[in-house]
mmCIF file of C-alpha atoms in Angstrom:
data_model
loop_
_atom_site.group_PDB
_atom_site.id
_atom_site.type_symbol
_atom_site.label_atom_id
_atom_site.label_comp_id
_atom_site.label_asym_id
_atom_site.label_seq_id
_atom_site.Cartn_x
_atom_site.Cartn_y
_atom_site.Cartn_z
ATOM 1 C CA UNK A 1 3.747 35.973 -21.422
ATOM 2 C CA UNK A 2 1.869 33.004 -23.017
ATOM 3 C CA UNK A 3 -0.405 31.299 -21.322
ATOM 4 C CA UNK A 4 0.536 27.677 -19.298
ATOM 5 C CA UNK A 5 -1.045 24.660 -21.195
ATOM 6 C CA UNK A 6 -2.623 22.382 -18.313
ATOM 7 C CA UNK A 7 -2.214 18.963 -19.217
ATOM 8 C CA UNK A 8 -4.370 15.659 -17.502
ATOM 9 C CA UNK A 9 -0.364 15.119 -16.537
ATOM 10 C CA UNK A 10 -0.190 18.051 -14.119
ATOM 11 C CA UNK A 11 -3.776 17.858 -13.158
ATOM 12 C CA UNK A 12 -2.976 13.732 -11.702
ATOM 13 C CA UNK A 13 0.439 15.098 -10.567
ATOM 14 C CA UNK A 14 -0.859 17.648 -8.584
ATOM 15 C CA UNK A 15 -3.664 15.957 -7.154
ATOM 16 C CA UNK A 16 -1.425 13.302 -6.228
ATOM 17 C CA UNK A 17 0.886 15.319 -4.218
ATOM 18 C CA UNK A 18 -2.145 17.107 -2.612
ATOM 19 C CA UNK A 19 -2.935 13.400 -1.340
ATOM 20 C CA UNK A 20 0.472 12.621 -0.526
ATOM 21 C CA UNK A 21 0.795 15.686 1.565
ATOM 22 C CA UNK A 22 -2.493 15.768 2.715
ATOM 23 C CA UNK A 23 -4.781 13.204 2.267
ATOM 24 C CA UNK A 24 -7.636 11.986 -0.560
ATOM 25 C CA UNK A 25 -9.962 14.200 1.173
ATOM 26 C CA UNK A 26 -8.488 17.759 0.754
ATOM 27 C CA UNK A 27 -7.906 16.611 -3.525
ATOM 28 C CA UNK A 28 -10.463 19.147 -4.847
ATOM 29 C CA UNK A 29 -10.468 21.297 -7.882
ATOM 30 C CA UNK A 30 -9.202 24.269 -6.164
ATOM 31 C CA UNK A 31 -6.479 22.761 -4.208
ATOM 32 C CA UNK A 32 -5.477 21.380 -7.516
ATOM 33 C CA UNK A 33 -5.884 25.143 -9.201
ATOM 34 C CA UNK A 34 -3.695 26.684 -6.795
ATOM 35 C CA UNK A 35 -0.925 23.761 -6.947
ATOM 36 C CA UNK A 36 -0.452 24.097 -10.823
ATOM 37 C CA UNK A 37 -1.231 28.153 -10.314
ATOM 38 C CA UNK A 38 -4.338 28.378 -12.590
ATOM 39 C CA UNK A 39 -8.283 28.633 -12.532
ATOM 40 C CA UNK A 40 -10.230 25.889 -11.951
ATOM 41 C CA UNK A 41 -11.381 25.994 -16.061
ATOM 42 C CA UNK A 42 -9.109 23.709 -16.734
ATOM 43 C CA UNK A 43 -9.076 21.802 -13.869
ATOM 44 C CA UNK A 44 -12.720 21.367 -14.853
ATOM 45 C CA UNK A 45 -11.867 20.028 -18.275
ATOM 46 C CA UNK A 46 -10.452 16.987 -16.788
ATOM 47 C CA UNK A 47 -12.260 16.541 -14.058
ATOM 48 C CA UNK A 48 -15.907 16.187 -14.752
ATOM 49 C CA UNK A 49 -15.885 13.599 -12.529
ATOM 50 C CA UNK A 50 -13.656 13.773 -9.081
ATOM 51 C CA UNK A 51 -14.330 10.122 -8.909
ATOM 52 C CA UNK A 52 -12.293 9.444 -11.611
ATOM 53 C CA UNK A 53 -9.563 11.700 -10.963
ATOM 54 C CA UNK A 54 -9.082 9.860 -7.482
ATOM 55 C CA UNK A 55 -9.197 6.454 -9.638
ATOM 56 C CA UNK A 56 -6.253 7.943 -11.607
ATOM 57 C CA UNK A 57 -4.514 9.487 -8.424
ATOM 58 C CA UNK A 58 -4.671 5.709 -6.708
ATOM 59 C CA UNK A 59 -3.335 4.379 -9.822
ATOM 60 C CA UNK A 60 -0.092 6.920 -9.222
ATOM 61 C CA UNK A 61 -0.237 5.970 -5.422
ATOM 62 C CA UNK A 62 -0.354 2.006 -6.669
ATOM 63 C CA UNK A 63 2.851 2.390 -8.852
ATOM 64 C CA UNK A 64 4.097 5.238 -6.473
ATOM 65 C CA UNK A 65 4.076 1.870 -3.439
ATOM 66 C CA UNK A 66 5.311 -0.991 -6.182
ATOM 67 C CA UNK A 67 8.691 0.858 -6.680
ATOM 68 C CA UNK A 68 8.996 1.693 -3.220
ATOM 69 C CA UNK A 69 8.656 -1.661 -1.627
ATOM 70 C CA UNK A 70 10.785 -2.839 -4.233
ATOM 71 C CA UNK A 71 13.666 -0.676 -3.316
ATOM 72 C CA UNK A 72 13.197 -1.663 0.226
ATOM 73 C CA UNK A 73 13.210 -5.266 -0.142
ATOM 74 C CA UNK A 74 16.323 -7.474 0.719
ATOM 75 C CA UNK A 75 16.051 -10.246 -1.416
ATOM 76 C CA UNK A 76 17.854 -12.608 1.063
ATOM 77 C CA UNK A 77 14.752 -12.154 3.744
ATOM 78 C CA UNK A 78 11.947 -11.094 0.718
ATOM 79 C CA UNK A 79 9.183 -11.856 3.156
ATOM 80 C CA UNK A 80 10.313 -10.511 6.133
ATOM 81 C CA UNK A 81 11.785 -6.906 4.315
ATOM 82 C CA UNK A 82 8.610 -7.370 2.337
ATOM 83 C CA UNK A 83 6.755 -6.646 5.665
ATOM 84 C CA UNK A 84 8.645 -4.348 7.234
ATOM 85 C CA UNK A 85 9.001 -1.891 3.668
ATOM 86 C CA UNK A 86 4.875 -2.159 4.350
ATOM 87 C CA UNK A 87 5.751 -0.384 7.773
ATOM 88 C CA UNK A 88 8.169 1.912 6.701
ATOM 89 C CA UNK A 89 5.855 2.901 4.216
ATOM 90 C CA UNK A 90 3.177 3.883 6.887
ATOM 91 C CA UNK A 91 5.856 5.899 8.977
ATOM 92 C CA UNK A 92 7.361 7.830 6.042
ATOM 93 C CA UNK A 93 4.763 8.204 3.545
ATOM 94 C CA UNK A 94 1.212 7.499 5.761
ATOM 95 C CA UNK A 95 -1.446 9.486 3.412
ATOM 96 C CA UNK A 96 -0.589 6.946 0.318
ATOM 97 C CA UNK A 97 -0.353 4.088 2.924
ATOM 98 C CA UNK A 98 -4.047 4.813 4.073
ATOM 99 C CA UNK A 99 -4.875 5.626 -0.025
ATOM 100 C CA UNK A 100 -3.713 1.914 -0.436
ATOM 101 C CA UNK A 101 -5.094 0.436 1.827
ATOM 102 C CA UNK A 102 -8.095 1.757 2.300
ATOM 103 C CA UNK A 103 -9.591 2.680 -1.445
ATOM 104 C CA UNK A 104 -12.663 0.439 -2.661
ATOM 105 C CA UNK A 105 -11.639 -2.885 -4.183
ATOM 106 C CA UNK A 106 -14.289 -4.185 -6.352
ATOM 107 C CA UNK A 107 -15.252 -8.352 -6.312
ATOM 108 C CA UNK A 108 -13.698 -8.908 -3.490
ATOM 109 C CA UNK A 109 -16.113 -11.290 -1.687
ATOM 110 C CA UNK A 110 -13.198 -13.504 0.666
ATOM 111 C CA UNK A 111 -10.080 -13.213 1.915
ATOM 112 C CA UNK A 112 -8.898 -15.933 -0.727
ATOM 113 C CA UNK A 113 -10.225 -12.841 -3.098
ATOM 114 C CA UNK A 114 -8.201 -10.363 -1.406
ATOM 115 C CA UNK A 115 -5.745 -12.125 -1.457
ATOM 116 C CA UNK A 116 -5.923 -13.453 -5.386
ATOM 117 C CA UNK A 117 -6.017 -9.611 -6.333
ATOM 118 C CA UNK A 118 -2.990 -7.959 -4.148
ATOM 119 C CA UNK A 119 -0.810 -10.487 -3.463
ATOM 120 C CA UNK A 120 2.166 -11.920 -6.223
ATOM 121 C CA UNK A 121 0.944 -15.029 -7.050
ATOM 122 C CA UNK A 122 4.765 -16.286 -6.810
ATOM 123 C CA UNK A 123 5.103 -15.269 -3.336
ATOM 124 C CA UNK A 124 3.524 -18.746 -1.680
ATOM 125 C CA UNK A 125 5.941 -20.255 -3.406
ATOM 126 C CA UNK A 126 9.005 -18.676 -2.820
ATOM 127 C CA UNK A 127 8.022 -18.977 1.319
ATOM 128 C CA UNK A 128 7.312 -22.296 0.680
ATOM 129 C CA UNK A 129 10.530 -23.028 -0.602
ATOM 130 C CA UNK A 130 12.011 -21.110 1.943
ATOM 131 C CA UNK A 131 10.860 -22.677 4.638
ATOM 132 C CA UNK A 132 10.164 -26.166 3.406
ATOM 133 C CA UNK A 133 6.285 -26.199 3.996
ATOM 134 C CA UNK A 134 3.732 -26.583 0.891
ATOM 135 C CA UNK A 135 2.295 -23.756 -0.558
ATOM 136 C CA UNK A 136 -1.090 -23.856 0.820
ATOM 137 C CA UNK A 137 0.555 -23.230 4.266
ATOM 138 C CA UNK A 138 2.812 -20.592 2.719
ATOM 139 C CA UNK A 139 -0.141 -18.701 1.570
ATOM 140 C CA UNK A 140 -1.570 -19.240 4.447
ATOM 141 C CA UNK A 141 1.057 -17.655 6.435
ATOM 142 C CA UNK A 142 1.158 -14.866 4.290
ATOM 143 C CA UNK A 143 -2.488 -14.035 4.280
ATOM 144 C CA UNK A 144 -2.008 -13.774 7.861
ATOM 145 C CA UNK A 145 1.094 -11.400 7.762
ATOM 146 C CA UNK A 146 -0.846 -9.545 5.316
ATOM 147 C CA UNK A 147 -3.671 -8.718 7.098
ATOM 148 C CA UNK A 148 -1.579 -8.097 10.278
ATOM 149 C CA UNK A 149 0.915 -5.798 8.525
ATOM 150 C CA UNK A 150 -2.234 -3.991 6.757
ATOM 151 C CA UNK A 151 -3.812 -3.690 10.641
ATOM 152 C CA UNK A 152 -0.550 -2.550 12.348
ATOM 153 C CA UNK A 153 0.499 -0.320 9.254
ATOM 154 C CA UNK A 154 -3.079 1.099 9.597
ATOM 155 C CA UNK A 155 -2.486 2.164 13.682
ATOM 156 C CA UNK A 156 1.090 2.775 12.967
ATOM 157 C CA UNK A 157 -0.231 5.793 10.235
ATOM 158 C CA UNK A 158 -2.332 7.508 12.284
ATOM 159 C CA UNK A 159 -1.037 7.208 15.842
ATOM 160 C CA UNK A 160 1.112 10.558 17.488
ATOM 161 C CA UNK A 161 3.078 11.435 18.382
ATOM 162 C CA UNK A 162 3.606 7.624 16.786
ATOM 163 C CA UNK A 163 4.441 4.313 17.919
ATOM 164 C CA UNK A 164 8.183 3.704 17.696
ATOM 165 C CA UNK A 165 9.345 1.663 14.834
ATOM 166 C CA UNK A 166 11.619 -0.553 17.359
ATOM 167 C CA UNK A 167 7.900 -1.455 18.820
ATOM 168 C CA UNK A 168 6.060 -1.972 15.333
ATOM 169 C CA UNK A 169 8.685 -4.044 14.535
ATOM 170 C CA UNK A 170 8.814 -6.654 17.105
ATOM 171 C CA UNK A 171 4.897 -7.034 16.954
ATOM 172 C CA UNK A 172 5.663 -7.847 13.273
ATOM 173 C CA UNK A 173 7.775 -10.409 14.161
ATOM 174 C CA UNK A 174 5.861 -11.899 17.167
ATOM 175 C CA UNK A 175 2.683 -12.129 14.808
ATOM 176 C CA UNK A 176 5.358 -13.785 12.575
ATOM 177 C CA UNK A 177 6.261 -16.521 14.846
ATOM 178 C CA UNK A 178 3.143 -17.364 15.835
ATOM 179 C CA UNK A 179 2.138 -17.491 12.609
ATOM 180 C CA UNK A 180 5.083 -19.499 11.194
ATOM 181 C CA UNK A 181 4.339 -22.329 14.222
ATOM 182 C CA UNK A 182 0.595 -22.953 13.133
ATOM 183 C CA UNK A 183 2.070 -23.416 9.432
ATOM 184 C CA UNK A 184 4.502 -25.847 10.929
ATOM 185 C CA UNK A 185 2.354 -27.322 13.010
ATOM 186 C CA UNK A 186 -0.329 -27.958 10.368
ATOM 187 C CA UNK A 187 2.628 -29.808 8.102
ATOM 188 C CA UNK A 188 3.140 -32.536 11.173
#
């Protein structure tokens, strides 16, 4: 029987279900041997430095999130669905939630930074369209909901037996409100 050729392909692949199933932390070079079924050789040969295998694993766990909030979305309530895709996200999936969210972003120095690097810069827009406010307060608003979704998704993905969604939900929504009245209020 030849022998398998182990491609950087199946090395990522497998070290990105390890973290999907697992967590970041258990991606090592013989979790990733036994998952293809090899040695760690050639593991080795692509992975002379973990830190950049875990660079190319949240890469896969970037694109992996992209395509699923996109197939969650309903594009008659985008920033509302946009939201709660971020919580589904956490319940179904909540080892590439806390990959997202928590891997090191580099020259971020503000929120306005944070913000310039993960948001879609024609988001503001579209919410202030929506809702008739100017796009400083739509960004504004969805900063907020940003950082609340990212703090809720965060407890939501590592609560159990876990928080229902019913619950996660309606805190979304309350935070929502609230937020949605100071951007209203600040347009007076």
């Amino acid at each position: 029987m030849p022998k398998q050729r182990i491609t950087k392909e199946m090395v990522v692949s497998a070290a990105f279900e390890i973290a999907r199933n697992v967590g970041m932390e258990q991606v090592m070079v013989k979790n990733i041997a036994d998952k293809i079924g090899c040695s760690v050789q050639p593991i080795y040969s692509y992975c002379q430095n973990m830190n950049g295998l875990r660079q190319d694993v949240i890469q896969q766990v970037n694109c992996f999130i992209k395509a699923y909030v996109a197939s969650h979305i309903n594009k008659d309530d985008l920033f509302r669905s946009t939201g709660k895709a971020y919580i589904q996200l956490a319940q179904e999936e909540p080892h590439l939630f806390r990959i997202f969210i928590l891997h090191q972003r580099e020259g971020i120095s503000s929120l306005n930074d944070l913000y310039q690097s993960e948001a879609n810069p024609h988001t503001a827009e579209i919410i202030a369209k929506e809702l008739n406010i100017r796009v400083e307060q739509a960004k504004q608003l969805h900063l907020n909901m940003l950082i609340y979704t990212i703090g809720i998704g965060t407890i939501f993905s590592v609560t159990t037996p876990g928080i229902s969604t019913d619950e996660i939900y309606t805190q979304q929504e309350v935070a929502y409100e609230a937020f949605l009245k100071q951007a209203l209020e600040y347009e007076e």
